[in-house]
XYZ file of C-alpha atoms in Angstrom:
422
model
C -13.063 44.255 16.440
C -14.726 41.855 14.058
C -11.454 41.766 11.831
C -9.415 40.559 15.074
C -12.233 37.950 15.773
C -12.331 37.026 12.173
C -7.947 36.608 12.399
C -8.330 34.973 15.846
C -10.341 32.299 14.701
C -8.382 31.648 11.668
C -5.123 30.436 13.237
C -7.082 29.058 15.728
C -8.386 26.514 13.046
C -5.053 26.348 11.370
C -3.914 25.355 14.457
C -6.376 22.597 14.929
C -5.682 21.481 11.230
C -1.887 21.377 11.678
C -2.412 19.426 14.954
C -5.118 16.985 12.932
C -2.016 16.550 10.809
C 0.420 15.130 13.288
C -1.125 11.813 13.308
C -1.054 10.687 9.838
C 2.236 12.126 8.990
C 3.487 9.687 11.988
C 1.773 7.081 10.635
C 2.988 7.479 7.133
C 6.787 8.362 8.494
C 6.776 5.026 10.408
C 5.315 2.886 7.523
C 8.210 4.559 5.868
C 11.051 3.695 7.983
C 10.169 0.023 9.037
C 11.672 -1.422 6.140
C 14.642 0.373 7.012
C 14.936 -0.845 10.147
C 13.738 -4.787 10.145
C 14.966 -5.628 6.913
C 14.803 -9.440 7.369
C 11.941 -11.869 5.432
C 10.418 -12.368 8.712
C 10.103 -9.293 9.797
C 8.217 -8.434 6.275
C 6.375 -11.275 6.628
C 5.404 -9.767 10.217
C 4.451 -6.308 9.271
C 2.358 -7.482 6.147
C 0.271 -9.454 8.530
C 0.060 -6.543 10.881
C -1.157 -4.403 7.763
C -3.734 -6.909 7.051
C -5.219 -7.058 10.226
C -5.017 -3.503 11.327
C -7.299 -2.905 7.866
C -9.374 -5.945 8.873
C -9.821 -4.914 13.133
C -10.777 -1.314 11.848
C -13.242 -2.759 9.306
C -14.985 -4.886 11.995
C -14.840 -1.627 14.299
C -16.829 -0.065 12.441
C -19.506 -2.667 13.078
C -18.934 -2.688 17.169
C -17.004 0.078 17.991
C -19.157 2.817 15.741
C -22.943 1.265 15.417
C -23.178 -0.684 18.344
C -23.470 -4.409 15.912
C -21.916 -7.361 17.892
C -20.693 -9.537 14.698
C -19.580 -13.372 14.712
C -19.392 -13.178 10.696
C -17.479 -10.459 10.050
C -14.681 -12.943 8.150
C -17.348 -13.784 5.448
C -16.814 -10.707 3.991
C -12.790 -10.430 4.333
C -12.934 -14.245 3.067
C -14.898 -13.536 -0.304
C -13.612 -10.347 -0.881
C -10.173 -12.361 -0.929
C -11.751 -15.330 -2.803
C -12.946 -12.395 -5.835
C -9.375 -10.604 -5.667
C -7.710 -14.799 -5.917
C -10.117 -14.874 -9.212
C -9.409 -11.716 -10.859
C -5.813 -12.775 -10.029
C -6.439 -15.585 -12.129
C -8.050 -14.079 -14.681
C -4.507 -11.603 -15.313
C -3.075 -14.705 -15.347
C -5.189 -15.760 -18.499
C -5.723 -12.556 -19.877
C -1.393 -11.996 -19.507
C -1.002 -15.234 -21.605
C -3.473 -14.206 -24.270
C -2.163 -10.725 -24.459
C -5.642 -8.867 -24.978
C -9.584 -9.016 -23.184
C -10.203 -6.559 -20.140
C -8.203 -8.274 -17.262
C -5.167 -7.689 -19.076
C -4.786 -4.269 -18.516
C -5.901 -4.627 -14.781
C -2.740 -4.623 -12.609
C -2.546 -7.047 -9.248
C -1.804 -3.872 -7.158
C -5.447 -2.962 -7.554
C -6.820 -6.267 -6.023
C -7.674 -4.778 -2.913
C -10.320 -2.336 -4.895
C -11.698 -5.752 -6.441
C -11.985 -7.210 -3.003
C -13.812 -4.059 -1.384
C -16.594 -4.407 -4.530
C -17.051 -7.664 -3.444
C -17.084 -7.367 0.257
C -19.383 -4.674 -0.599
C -21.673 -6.306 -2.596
C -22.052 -9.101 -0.261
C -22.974 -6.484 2.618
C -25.531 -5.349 0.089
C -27.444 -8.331 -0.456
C -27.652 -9.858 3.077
C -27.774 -6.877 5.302
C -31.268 -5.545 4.234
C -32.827 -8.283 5.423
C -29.952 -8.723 8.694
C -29.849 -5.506 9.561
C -34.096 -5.543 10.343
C -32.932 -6.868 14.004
C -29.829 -5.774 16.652
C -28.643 -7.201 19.502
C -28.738 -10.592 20.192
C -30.731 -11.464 17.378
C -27.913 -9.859 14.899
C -25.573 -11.867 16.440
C -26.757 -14.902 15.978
C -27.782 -14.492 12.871
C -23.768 -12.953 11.728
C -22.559 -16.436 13.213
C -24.910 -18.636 11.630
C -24.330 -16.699 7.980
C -20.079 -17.009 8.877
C -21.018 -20.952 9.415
C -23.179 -21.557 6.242
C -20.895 -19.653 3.924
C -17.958 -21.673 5.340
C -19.743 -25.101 4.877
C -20.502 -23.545 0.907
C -16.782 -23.650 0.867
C -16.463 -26.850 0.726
C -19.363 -27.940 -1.566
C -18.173 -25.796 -4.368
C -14.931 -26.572 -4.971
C -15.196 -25.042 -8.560
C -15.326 -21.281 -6.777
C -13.934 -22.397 -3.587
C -11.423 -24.899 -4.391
C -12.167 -26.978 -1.303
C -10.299 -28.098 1.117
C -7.099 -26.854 -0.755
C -8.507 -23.602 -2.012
C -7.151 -21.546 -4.922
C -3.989 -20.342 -5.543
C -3.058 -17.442 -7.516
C -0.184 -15.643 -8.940
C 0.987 -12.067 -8.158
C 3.611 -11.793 -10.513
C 1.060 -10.881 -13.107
C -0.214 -8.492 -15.059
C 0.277 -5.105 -16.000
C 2.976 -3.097 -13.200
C 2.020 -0.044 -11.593
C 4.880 2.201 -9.783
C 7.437 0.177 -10.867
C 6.124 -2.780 -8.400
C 6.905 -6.093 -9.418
C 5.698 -7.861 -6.196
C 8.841 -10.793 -6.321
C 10.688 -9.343 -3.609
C 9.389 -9.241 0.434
C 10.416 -4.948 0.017
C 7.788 -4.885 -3.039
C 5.056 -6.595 -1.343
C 5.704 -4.403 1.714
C 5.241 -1.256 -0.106
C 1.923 -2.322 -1.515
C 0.267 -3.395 1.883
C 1.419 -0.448 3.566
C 0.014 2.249 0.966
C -3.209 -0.095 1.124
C -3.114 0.066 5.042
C -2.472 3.579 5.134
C -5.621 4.262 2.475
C -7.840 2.049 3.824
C -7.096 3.799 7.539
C -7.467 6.787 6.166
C -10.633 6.547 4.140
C -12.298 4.642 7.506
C -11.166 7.863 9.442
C -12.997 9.665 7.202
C -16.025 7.841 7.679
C -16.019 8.824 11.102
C -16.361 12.105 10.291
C -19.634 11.841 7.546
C -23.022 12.106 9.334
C -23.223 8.517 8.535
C -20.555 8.024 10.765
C -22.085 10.433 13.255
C -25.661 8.588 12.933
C -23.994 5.161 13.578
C -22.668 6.331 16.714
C -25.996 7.685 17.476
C -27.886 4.129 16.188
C -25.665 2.472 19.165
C -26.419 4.641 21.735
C -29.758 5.097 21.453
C -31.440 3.965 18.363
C -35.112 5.000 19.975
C -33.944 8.569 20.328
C -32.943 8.382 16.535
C -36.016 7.084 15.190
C -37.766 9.934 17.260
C -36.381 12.731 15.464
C -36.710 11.205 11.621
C -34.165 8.759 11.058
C -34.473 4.741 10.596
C -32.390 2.955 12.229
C -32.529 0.032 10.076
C -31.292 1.896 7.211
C -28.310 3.108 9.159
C -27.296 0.129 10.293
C -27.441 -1.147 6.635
C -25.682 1.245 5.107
C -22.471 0.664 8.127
C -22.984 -3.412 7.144
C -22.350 -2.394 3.837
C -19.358 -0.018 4.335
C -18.576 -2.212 7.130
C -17.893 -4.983 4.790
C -16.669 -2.898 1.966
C -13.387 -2.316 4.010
C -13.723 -5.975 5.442
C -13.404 -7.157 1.657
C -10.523 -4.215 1.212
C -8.522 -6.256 3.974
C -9.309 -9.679 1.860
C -8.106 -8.583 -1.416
C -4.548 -7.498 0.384
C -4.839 -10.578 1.911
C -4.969 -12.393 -1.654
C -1.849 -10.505 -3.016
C 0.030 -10.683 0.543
C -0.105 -14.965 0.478
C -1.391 -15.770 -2.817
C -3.872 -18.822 -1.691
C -6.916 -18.909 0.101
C -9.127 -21.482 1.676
C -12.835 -21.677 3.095
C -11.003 -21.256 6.608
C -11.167 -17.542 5.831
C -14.911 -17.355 5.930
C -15.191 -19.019 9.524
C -15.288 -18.253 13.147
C -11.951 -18.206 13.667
C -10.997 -15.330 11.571
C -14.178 -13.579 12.618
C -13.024 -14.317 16.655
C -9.954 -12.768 15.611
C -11.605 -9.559 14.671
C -13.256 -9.393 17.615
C -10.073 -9.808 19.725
C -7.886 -7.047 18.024
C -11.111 -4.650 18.203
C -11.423 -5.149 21.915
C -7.745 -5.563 22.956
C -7.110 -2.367 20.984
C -10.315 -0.709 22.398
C -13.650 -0.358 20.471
C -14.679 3.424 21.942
C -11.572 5.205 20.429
C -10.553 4.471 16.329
C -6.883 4.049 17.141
C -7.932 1.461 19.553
C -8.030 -1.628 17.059
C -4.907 -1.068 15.231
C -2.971 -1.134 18.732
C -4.808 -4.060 19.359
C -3.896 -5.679 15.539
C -0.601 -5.121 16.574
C -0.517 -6.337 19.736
C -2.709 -9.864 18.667
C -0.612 -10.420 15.663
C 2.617 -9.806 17.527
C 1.659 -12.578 20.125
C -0.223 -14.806 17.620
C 3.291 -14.774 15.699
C 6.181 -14.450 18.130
C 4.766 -16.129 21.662
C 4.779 -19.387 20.271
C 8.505 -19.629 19.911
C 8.847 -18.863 23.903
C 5.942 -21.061 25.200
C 3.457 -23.801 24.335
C 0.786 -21.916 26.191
C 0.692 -19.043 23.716
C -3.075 -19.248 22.802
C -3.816 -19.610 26.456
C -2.066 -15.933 27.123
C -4.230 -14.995 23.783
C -7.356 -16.269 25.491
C -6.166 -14.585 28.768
C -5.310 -11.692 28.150
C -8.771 -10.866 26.085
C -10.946 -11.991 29.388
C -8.678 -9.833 31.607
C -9.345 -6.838 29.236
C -13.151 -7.627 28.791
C -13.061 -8.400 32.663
C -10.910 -5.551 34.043
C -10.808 -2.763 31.164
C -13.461 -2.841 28.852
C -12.412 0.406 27.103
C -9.271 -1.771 25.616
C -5.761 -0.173 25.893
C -7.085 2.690 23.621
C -9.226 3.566 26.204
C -7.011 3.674 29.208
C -4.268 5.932 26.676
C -7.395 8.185 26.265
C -7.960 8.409 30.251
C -3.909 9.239 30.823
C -4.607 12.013 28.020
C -8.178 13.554 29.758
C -6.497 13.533 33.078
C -3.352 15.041 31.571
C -5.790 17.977 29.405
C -7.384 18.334 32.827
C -4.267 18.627 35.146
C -4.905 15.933 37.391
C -2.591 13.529 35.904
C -0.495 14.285 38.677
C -3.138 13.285 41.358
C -4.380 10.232 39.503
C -0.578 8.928 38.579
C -0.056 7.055 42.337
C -3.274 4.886 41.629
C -2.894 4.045 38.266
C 0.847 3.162 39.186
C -0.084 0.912 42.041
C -2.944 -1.042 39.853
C 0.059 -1.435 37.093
C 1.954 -2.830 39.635
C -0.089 -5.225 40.298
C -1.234 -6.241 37.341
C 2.462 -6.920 36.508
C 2.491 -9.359 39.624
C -0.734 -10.543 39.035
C 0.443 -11.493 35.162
C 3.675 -13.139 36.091
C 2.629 -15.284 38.992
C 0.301 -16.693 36.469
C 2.636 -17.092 33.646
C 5.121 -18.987 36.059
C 2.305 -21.502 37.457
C 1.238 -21.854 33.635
C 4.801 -22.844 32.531
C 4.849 -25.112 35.720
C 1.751 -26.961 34.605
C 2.637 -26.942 31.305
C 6.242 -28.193 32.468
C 4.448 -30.967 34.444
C 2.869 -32.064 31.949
C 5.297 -31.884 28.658
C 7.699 -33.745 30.788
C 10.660 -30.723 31.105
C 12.973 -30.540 33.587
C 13.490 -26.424 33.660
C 10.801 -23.727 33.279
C 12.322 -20.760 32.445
C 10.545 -17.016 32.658
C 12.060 -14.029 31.696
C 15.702 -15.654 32.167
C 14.658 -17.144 35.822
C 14.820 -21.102 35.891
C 12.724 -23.091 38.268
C 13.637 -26.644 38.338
C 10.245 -28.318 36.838
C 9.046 -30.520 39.734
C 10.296 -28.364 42.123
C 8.444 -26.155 45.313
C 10.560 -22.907 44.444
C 8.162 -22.053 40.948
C 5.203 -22.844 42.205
C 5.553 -20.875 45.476
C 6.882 -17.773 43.604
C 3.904 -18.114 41.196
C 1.962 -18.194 44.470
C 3.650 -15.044 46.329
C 3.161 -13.123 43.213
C -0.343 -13.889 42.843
C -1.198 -13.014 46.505
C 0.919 -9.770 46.499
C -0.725 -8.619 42.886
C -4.033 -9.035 44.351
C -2.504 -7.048 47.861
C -1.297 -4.613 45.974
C -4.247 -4.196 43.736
C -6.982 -4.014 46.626
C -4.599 -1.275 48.867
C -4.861 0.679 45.892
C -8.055 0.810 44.755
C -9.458 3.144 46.906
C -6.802 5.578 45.782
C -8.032 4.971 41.940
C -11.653 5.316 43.328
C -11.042 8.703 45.059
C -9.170 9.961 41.926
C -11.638 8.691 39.151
């Protein structure tokens, strides 16, 4: 009896380990096939960004999403990370020249690893004292540290560069895995095995008691300090591995477009985290490289179909905040519960009718958008999804209208249905 126990349990764990699996070796098949498919310099110029980010949204997740630390600053530590990988860059420049010292022998593919020390070394020395307060008071005190390291940006221009920044060349050094980083294919390869690492190693993170404590730090730190543990320190050591990866995404960052600037280290960058984690979803650790996808995608490709691009940006993150604060990760994660549960069937009609009408909702306000923004830019045809509404014409604005009423219709003779079902 205990033998058949004993087997039982064994393939039940291979099972689990096999199905653990699945993910990555999707992951790693579809890093391996993009550059099959888009094989364009735009397209690699695309999917490095996405790489960067998706390291950079998971770094700041780890922050938010894990230990409960709202973060305006979070690009201080991607920025100076990058700005140590841009000067060990330089420094294989020199060293390359001069044929001997220790940079010479350091290849440019390992930049990233020189950007995580310093990201992590930055965490180091400011989160002891940060990481004494949460909340509120942490956040403030992230955004005012992202604005005084920018402003140092531009009063040492001798580690900075200034305005301009500092350029660097990847072309450098010893070559690793035959790598040469000229061609958009070479500097694919690199971000992607960096992305896929740095994924990986933050997944693993998850699974430490760290990780477990973190999670346990943001939902009730009290409970935590009860039983033995200091918050304080946990939170310090996250900052620290928080910023480790932050830096990680920097140094890729440094290879990937070979100049930096103090913009880097501001709010901007830092806002940008804080989209893609919340888009994506901040309760689920797939949730901010959907949402690093999704941000970079419109950040890059919108702005060739309308002038109102960052205003979809902007409104598209207060719908989610607004209407689904678990982020799109979250609402994959409720179609998978319901599904595990079998009442995906009973749930489906709701969830159906509230897509509907966010779909209505969305393009009755993308038409009156592009009717404003018509108005105002002087054009004489709005177009939307292939339909054309003469500019200063009634037909636009009253299908923006009708959409806008039925969406909202739609959305409130449905809600009880999603109510019942929840």
């Amino acid at each position: 009896m205990s033998d058949d126990m004993t087997a039982t349990m064994t393939r039940s764990n291979q099972r689990f380990a096999l199905r653990g699996l699945v993910p990555w070796l999707v992951f790693a098949a579809v890093l391996l096939i993009l550059p099959f498919i888009f094989t364009d310099g735009f397209s690699f110029t695309l999917m490095n960004a996405i790489g960067i980010n998706i390291v950079f949204a998971l770094s700041y997740n780890m922050l938010l999403g894990q230990g409960g630390m709202l973060s305006f600053g979070h690009a201080v530590f991607f920025g100076l990370g990058s700005y140590a990988a841009m000067h060990a860059m330089i420094a294989i420049d020199d060293a390359s020249y001069a044929g001997e010292g220790f940079w010479a022998h350091v290849p440019v593919v390992a930049m990233p690893l020189i950007g995580m020390i310093g990201g992590g070394l930055v965490a180091l020395v400011l989160g002891w004292p940060f990481c004494r307060r949460a909340g509120t008071a942490f956040a403030m005190i992230t955004l005012g540290l992202g604005e005084m390291i920018a402003a140092a940006g531009q009063m040492f221009p001798s580690v900075f560069g200034g305005e301009a920044g500092i350029y660097g060349n990847r072309m450098v050094g010893p070559q690793w895995f035959g790598l040469e980083l000229a061609q958009a294919a070479d500097v694919y390869w690199f971000i992607a095995f960096w992305t896929f690492a740095g994924v990986l190693a933050m997944w693993a993170f998850t699974r430490t008691p760290l990780g477990r404590l973190s999670n346990a730090v943001r939902d009730n730190a009290d409970r935590l300090q009860f039983i033995g543990y200091q918050p304080r320190n946990i939170r310090f050591l996250v900052f620290i591995a928080s910023g480790s990866f932050g830096g990680l995404a920097g140094g890729m960052a440094a290879v990937n477009y070979e100049i930096i600037t103090p913009e880097s280290l501001g709010l901007i960058p830092s806002g940008l985290a804080l989209l893609m984690a919340a888009v994506g979803g901040l309760g689920v650790f797939y949730g901010p490289i959907v949402g690093a996808v999704l941000v970079t995608l419109m950040n890059s490709l919108l702005s060739d179909y309308s002038d109102a691009s960052i205003l979809y940006v902007g409104l598209i993150f207060l719908s989610i905040v607004m209407f689904a604060p678990r982020g799109l990760g979250g609402g994959i994660e409720h179609v998978r519960t319901a599904y595990r549960e079998g009442s995906l069937a009973r749930r489906l009609p709701g969830w159906l009718g509230g897509a509907a009408a966010v779909l209505l909702i969305a393009l009755g306000l993308i038409i009156v958008i592009e009717m404003l923004f018509a108005g105002h830019g002087g054009g004489d045809t709005v177009d939307v999804f292939g339909i054309q509404f003469q500019a200063g014409g009634a037909t636009g604005w009253l299908t923006g209208v009708v959409a806008l009423v039925v969406g909202v219709l739609v959305m409130r003779a449905t809600r009880k249905n999603r109510e019942v079902n929840a």
